[in-house]
JSON list of C-alpha atoms in Angstrom, two decimals:
[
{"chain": "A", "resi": 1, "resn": "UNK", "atom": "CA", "xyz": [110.12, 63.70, 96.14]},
{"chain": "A", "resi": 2, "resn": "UNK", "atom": "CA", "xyz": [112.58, 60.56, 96.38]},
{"chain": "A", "resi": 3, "resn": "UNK", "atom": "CA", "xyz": [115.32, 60.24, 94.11]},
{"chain": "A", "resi": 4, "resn": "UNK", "atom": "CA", "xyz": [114.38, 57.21, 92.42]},
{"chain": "A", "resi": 5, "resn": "UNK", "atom": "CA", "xyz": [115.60, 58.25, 88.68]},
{"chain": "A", "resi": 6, "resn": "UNK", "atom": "CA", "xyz": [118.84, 56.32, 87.24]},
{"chain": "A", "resi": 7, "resn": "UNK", "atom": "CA", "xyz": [121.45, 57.58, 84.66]},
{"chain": "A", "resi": 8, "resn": "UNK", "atom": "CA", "xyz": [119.79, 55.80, 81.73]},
{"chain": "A", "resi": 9, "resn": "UNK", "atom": "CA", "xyz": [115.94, 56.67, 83.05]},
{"chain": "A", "resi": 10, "resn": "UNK", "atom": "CA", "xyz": [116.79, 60.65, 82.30]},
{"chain": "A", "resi": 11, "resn": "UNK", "atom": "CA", "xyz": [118.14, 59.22, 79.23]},
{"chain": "A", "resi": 12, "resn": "UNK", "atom": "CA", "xyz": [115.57, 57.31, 78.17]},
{"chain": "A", "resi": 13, "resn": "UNK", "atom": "CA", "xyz": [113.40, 59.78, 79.29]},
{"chain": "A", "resi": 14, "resn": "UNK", "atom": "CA", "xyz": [115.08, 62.74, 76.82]},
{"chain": "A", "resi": 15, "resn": "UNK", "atom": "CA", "xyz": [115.29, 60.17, 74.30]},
{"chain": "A", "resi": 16, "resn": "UNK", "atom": "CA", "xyz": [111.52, 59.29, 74.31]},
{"chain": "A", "resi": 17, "resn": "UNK", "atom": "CA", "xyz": [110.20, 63.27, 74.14]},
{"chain": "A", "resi": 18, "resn": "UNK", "atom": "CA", "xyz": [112.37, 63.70, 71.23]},
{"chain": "A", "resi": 19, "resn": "UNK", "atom": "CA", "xyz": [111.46, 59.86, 69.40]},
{"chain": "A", "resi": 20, "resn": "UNK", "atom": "CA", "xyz": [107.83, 60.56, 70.22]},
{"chain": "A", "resi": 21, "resn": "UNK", "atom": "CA", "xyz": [104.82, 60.69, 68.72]},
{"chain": "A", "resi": 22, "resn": "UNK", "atom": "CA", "xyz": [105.23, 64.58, 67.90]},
{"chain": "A", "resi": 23, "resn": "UNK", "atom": "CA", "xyz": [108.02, 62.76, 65.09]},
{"chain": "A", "resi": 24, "resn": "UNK", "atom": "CA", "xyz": [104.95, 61.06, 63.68]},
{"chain": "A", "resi": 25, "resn": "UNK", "atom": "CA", "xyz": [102.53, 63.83, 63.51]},
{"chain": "A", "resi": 26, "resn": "UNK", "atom": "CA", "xyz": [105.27, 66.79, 62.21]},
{"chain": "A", "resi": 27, "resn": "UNK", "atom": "CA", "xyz": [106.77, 64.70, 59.68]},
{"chain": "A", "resi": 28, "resn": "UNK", "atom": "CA", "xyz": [102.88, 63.78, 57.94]},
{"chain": "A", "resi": 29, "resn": "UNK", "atom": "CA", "xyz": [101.96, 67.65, 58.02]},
{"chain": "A", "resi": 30, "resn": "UNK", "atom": "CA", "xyz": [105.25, 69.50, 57.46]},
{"chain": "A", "resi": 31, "resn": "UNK", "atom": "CA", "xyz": [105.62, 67.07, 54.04]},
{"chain": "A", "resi": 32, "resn": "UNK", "atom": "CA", "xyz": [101.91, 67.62, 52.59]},
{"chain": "A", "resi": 33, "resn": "UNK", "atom": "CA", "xyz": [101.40, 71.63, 53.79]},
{"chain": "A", "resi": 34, "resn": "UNK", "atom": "CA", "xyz": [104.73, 73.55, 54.00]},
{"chain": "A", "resi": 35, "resn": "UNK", "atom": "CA", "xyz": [107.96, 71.97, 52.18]},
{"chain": "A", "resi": 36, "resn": "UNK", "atom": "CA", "xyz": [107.44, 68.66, 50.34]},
{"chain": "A", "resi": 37, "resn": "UNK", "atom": "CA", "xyz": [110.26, 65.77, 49.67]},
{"chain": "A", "resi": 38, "resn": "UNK", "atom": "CA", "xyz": [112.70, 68.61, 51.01]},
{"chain": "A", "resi": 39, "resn": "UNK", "atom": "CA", "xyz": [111.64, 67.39, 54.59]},
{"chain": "A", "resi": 40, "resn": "UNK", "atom": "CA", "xyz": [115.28, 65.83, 54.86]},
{"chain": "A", "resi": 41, "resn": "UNK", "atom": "CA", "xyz": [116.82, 69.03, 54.50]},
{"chain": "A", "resi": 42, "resn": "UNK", "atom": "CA", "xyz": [114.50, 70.87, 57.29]},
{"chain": "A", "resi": 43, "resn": "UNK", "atom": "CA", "xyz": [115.15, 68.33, 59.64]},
{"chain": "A", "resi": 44, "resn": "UNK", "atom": "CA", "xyz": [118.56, 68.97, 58.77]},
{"chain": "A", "resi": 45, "resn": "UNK", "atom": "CA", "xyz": [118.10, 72.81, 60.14]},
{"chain": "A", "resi": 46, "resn": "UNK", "atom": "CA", "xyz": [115.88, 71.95, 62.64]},
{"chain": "A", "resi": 47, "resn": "UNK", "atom": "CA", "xyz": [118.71, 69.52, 64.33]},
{"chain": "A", "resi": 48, "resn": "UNK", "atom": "CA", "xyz": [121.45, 72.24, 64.21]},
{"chain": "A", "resi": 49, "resn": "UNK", "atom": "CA", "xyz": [119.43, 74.72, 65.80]},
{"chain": "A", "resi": 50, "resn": "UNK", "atom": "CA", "xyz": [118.13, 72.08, 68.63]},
{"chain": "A", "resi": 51, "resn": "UNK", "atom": "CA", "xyz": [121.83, 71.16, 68.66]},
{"chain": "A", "resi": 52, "resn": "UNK", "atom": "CA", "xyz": [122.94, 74.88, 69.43]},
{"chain": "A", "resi": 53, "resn": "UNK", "atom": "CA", "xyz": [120.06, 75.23, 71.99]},
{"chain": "A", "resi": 54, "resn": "UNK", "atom": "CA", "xyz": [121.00, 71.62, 73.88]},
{"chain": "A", "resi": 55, "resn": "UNK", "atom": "CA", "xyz": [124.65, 73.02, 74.23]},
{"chain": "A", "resi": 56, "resn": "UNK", "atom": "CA", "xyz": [122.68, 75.57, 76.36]},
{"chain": "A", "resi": 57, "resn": "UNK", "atom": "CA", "xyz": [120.57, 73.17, 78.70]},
{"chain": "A", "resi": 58, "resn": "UNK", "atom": "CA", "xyz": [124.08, 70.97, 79.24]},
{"chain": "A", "resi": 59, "resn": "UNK", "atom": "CA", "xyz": [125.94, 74.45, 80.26]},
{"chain": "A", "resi": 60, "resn": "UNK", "atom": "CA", "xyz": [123.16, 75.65, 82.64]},
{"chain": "A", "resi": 61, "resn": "UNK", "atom": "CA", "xyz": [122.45, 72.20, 83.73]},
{"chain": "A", "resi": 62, "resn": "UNK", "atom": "CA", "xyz": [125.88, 71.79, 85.07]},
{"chain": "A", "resi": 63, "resn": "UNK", "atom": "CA", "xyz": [126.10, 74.67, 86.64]},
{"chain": "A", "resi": 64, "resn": "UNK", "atom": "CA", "xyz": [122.63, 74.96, 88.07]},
{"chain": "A", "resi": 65, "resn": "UNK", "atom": "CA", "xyz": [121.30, 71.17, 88.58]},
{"chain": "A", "resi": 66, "resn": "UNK", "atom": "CA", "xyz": [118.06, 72.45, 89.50]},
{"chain": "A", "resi": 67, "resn": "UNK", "atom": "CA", "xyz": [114.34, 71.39, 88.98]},
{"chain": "A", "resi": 68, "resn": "UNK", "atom": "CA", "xyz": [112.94, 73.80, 86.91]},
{"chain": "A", "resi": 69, "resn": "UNK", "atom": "CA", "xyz": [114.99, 73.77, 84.06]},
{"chain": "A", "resi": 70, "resn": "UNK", "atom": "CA", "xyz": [114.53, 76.70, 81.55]},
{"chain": "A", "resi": 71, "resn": "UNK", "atom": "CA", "xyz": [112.23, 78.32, 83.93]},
{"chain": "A", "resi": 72, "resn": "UNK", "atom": "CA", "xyz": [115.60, 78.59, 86.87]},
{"chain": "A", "resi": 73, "resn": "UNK", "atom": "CA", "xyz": [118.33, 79.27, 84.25]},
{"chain": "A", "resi": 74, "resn": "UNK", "atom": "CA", "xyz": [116.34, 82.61, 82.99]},
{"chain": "A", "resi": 75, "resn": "UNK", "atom": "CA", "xyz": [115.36, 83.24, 86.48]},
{"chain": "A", "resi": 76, "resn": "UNK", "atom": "CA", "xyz": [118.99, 83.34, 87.49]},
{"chain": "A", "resi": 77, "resn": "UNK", "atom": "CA", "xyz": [120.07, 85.05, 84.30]},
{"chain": "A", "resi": 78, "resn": "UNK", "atom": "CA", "xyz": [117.61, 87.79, 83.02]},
{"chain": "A", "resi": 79, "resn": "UNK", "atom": "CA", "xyz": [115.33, 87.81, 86.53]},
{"chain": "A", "resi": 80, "resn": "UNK", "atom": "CA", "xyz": [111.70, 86.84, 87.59]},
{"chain": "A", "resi": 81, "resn": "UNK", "atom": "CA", "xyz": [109.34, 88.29, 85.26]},
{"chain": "A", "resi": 82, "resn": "UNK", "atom": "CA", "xyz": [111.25, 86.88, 82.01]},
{"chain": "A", "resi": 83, "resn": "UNK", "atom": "CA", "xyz": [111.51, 83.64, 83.89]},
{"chain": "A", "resi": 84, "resn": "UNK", "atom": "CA", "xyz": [107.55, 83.66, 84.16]},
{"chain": "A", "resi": 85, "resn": "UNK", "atom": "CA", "xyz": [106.73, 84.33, 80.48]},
{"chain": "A", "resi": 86, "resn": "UNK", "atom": "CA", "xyz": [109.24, 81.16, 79.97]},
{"chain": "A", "resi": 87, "resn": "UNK", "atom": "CA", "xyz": [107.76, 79.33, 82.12]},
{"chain": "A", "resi": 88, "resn": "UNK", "atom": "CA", "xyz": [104.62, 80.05, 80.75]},
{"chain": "A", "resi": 89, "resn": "UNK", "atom": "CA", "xyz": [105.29, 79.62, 77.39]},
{"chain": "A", "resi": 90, "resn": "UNK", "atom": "CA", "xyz": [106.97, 76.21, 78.25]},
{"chain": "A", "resi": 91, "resn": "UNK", "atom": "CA", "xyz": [103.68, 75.28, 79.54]},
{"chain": "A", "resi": 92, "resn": "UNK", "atom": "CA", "xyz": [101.43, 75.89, 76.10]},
{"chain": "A", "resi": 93, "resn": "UNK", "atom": "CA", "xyz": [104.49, 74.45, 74.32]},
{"chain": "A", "resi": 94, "resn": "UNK", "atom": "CA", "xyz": [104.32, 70.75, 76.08]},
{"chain": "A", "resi": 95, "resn": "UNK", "atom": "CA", "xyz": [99.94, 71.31, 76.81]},
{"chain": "A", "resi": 96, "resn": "UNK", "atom": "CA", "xyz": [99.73, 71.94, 72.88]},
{"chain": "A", "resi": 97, "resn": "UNK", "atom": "CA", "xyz": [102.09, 69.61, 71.43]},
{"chain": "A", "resi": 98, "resn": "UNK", "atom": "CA", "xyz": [100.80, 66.91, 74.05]},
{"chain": "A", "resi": 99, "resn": "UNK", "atom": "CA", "xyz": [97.51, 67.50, 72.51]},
{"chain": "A", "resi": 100, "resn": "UNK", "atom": "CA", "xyz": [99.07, 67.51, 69.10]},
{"chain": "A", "resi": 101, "resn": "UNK", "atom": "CA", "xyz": [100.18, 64.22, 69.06]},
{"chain": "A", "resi": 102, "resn": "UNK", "atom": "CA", "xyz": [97.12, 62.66, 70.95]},
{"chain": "A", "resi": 103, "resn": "UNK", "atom": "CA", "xyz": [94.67, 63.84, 68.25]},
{"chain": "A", "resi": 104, "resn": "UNK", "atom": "CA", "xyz": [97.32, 62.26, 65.86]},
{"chain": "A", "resi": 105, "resn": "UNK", "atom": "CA", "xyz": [96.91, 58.79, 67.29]},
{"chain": "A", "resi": 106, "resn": "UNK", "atom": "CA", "xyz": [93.59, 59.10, 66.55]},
{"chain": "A", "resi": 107, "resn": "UNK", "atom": "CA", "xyz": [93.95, 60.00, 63.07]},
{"chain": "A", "resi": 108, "resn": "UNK", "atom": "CA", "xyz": [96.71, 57.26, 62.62]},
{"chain": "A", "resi": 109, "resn": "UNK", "atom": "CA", "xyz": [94.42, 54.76, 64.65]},
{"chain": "A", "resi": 110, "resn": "UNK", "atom": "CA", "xyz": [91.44, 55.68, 62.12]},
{"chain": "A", "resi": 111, "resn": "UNK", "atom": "CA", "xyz": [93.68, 55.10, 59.30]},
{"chain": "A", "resi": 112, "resn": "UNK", "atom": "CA", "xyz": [94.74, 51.65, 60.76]},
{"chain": "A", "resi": 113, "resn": "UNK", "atom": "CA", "xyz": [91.36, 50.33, 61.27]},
{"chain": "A", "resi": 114, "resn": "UNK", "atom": "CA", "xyz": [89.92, 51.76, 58.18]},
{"chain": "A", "resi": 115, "resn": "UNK", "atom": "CA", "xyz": [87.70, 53.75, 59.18]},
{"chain": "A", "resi": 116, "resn": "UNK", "atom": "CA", "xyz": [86.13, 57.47, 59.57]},
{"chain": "A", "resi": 117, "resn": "UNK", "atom": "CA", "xyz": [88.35, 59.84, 62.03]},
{"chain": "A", "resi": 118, "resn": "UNK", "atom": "CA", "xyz": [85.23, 62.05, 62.35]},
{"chain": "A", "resi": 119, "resn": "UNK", "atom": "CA", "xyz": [82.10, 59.86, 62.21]},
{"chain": "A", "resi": 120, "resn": "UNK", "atom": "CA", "xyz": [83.41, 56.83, 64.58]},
{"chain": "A", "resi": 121, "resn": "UNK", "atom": "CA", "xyz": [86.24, 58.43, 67.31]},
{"chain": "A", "resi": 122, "resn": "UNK", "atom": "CA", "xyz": [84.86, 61.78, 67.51]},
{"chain": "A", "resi": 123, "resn": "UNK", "atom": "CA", "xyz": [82.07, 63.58, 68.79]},
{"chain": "A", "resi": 124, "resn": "UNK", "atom": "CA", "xyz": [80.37, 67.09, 67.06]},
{"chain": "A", "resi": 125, "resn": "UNK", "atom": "CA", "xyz": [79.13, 69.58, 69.53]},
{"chain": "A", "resi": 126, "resn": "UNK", "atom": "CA", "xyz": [76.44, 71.52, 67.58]},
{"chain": "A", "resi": 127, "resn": "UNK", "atom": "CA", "xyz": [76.72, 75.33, 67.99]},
{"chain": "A", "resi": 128, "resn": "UNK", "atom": "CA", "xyz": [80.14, 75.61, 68.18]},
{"chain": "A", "resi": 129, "resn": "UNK", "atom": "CA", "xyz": [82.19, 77.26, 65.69]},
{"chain": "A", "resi": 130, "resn": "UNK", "atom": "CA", "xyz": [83.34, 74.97, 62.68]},
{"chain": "A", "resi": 131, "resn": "UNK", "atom": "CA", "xyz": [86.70, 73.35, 63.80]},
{"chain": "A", "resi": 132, "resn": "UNK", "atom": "CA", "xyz": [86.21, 73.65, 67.40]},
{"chain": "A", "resi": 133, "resn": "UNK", "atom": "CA", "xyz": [82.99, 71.50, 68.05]},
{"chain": "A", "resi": 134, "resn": "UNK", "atom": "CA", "xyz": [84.75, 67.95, 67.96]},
{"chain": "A", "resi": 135, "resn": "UNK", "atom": "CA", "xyz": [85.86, 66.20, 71.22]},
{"chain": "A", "resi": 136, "resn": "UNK", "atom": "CA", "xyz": [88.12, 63.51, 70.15]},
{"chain": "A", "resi": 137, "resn": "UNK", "atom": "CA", "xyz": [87.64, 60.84, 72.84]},
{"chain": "A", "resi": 138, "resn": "UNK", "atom": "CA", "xyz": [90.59, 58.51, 71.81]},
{"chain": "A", "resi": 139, "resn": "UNK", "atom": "CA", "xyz": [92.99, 61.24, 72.16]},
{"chain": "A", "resi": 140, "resn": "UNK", "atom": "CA", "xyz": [91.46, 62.29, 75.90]},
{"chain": "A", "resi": 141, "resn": "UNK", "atom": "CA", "xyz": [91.63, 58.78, 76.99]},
{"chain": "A", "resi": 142, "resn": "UNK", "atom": "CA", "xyz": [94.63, 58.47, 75.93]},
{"chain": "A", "resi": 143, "resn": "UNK", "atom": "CA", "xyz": [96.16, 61.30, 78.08]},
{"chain": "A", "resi": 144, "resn": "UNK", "atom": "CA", "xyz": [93.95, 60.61, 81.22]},
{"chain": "A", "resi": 145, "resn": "UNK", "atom": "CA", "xyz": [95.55, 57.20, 81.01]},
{"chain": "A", "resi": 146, "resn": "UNK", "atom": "CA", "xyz": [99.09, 58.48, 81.03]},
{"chain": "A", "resi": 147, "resn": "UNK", "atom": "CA", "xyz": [98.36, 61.25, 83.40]},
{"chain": "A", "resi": 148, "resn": "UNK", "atom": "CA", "xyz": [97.06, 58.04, 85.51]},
{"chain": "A", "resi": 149, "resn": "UNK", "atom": "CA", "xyz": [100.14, 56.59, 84.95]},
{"chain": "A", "resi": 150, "resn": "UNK", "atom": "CA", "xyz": [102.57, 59.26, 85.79]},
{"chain": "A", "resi": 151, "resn": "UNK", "atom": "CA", "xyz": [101.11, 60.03, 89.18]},
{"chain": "A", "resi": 152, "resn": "UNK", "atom": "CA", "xyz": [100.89, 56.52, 90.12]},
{"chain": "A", "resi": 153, "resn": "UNK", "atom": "CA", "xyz": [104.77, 56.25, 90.19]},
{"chain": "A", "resi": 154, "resn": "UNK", "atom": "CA", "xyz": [107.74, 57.80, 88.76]},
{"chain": "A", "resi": 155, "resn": "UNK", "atom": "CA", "xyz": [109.57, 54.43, 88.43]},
{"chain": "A", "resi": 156, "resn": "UNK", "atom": "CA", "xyz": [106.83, 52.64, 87.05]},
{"chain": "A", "resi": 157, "resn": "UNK", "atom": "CA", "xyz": [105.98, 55.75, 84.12]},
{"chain": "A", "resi": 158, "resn": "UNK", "atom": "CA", "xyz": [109.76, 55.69, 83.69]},
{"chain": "A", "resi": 159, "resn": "UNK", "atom": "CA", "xyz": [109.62, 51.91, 82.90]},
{"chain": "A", "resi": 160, "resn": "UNK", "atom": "CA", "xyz": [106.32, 52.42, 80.49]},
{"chain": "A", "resi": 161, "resn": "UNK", "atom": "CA", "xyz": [108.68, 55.21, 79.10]},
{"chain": "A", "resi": 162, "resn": "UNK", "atom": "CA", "xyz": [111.34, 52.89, 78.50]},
{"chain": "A", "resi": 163, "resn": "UNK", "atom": "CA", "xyz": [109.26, 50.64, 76.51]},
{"chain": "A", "resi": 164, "resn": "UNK", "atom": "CA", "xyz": [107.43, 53.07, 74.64]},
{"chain": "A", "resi": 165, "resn": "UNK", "atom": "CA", "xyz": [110.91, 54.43, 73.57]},
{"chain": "A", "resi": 166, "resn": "UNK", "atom": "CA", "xyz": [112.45, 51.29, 72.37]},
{"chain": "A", "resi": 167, "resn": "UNK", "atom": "CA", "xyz": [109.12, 50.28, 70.35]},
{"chain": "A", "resi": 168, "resn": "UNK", "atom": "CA", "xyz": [109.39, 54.00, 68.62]},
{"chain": "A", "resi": 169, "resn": "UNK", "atom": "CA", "xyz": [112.90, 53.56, 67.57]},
{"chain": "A", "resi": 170, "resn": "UNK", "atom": "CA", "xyz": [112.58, 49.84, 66.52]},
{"chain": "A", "resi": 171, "resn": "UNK", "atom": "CA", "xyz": [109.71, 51.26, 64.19]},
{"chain": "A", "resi": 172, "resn": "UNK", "atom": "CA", "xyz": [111.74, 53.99, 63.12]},
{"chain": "A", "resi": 173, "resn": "UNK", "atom": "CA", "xyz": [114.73, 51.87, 62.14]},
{"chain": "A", "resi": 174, "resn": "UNK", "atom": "CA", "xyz": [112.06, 49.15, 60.17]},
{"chain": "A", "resi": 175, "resn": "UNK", "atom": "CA", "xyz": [110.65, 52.01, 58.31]},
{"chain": "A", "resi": 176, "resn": "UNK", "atom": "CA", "xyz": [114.24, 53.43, 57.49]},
{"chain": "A", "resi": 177, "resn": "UNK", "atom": "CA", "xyz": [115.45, 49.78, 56.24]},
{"chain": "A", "resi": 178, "resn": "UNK", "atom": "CA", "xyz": [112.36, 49.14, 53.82]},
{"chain": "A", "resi": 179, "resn": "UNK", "atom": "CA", "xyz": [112.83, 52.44, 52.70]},
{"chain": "A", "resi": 180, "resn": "UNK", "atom": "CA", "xyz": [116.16, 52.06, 51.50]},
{"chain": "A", "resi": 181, "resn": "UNK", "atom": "CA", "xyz": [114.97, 48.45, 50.36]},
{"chain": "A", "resi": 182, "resn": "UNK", "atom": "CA", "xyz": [111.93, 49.07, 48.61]},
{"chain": "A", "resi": 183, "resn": "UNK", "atom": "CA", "xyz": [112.14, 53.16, 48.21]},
{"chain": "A", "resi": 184, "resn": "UNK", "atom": "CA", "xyz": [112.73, 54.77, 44.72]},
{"chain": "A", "resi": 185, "resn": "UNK", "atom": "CA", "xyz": [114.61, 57.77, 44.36]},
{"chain": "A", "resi": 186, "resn": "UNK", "atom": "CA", "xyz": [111.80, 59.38, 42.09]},
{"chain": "A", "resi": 187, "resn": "UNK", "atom": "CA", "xyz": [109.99, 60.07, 45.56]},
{"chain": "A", "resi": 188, "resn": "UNK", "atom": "CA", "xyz": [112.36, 62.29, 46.21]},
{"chain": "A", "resi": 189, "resn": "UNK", "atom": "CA", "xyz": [110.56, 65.00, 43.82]},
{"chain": "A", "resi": 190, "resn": "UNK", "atom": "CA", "xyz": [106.96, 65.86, 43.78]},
{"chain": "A", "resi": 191, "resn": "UNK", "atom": "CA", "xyz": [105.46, 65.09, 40.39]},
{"chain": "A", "resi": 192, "resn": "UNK", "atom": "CA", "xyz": [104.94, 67.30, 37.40]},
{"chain": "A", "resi": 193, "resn": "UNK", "atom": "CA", "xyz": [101.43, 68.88, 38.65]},
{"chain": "A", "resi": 194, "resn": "UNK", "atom": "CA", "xyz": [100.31, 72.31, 36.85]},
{"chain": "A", "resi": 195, "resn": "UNK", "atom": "CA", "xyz": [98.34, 72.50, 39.69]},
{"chain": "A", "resi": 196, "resn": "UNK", "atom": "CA", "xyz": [100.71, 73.07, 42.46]},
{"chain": "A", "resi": 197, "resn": "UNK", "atom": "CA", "xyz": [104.68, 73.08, 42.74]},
{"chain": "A", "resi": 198, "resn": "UNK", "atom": "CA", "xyz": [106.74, 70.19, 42.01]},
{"chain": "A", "resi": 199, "resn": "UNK", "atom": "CA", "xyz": [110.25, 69.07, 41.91]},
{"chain": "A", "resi": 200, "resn": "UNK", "atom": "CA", "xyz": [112.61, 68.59, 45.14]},
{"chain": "A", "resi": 201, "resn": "UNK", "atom": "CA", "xyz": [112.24, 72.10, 46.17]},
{"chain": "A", "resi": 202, "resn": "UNK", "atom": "CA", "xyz": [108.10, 72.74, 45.70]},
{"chain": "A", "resi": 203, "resn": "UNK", "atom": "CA", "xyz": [107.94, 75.28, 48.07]},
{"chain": "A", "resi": 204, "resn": "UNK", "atom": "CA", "xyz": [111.52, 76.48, 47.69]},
{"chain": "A", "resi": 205, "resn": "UNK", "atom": "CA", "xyz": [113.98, 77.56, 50.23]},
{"chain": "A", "resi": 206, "resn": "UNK", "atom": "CA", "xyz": [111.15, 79.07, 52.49]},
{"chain": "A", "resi": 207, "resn": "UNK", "atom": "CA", "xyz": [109.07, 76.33, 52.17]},
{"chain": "A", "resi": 208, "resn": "UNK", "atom": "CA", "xyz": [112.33, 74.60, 53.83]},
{"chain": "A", "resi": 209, "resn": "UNK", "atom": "CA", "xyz": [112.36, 76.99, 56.78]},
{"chain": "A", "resi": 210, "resn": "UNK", "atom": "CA", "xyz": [108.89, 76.68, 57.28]},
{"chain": "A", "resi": 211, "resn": "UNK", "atom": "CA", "xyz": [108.78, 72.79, 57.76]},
{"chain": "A", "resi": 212, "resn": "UNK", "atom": "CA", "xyz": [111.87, 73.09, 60.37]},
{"chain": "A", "resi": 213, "resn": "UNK", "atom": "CA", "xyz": [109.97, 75.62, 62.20]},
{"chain": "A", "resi": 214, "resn": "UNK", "atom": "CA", "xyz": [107.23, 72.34, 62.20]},
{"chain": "A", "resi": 215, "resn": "UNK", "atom": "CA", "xyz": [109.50, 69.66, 62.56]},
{"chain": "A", "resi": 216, "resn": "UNK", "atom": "CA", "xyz": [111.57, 70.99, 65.05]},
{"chain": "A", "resi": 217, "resn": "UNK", "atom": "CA", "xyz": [108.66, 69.89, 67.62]},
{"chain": "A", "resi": 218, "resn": "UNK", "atom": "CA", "xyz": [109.88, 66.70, 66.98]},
{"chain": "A", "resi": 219, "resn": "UNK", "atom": "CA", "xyz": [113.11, 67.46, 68.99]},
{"chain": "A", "resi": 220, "resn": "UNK", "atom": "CA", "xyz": [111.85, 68.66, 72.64]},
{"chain": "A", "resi": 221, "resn": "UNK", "atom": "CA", "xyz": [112.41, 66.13, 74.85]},
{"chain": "A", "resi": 222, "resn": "UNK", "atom": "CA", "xyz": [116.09, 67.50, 75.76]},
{"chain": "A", "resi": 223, "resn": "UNK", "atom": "CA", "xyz": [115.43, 70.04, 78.26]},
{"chain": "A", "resi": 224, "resn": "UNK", "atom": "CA", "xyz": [113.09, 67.48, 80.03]},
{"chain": "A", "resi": 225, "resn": "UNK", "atom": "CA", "xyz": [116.60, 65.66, 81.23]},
{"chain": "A", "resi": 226, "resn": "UNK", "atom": "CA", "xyz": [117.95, 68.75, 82.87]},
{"chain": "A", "resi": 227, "resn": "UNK", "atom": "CA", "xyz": [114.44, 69.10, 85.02]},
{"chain": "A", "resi": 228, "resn": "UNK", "atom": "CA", "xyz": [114.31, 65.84, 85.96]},
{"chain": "A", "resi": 229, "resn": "UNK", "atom": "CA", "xyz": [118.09, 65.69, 87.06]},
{"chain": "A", "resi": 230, "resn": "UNK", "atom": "CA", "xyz": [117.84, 66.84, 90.27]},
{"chain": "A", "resi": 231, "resn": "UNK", "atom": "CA", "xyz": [115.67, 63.64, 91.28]},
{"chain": "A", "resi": 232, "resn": "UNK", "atom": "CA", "xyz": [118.71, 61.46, 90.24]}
]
């Protein structure tokens, strides 16, 4: 393959994994299902422990600059066989939360145009199980068309990259700005509900290991820099 990658295109390139659209998806279901308004605090953990990992990935990827990343460091390390399950498990990791975040731009495109997720950009497949019978066609187009887009050429899906990244962070500062403009602190505690837990802590301090465990999908995008550094 020909080295065609700059400095700032790995950046840009770790930078848009982890200021994706996983960040979108994680942060909407961690808040409502595992830990509440205490989502601050588990993105909190959930940095330090990507933090400790990316000290990793720089160490290795100095030392081994590699294509392969993860999958070459435990191959060197611990041998082939543990280097296979890594690899393997690296693979479901970016296939599922690929797939993740594609059937949340459907959801969040839905939303936008006001109308039905389920009646209008899916399709039900009778005699399938309950929760496995939809094919959500938004969410395959929209992967074909960046599969498209990677194998057409690597500068050309690092430019669309580029773009992609700088639109996610613009919208990421505006919603941080009007939130300290127009947010109230009383959102910062769930309301009195005898139904279900409320407070700052709903869930407690479980609840707050459980949404980093979520959330902390919302930082991969590091380790892609030290597999793509070898085409620098």
């Amino acid at each position: 393959m020909k080295r065609s990658l700059r400095l700032y295109d790995l950046v840009g390139f770790g930078i848009g994994g982890m200021v994706g659209a996983r960040v979108f998806v994680t942060t909407r279901l961690a808040s409502r299902i595992n830990v509440g308004p205490s989502i601050v605090l588990s993105y909190a953990v959930a940095g330090l422990c990507a933090l400790l990992s990316a000290f990793c990935y720089t160490e290795f990827a100095v030392d081994l600059p590699v294509a392969g990343g993860a999958f070459s460091y435990i191959r060197v390390t611990f041998g082939e066989f543990l280097a296979f399950l890594t690899g393997a498990n690296l693979i479901i990791d970016y296939v599922l939360s690929n797939a993740a975040a594609a059937r949340g731009f459907t959801a969040y495109l839905g939303t936008a145009m006001g109308i039905s997720t389920h009646t209008h950009l899916r399709f039900t497949i009778h005699g399938l199980p309950e929760g496995y019978n939809e094919i959500d066609i938004v969410a395959v187009a929209v992967v074909l068309l960046l599969t498209l887009v990677i194998c057409y050429s690597t500068r050309e899906s690092s430019w669309l990259n580029m773009v992609l990244t700088v639109l996610h962070i613009l919208f990421i500062v505006f919603v941080i700005v009007v939130g300290f403009w127009r947010g109230e602190w009383k959102n910062f505690t769930e309301p009195e509900n005898p139904k279900s837990p409320s407070g700052f802590f709903p869930f407690g301090a479980s609840g707050v290991i459980n949404g980093a465990a979520v959330v902390y999908l919302s930082y991969i995008g590091y380790d892609g820099c030290t597999s793509s550094g070898k085409w620098r």
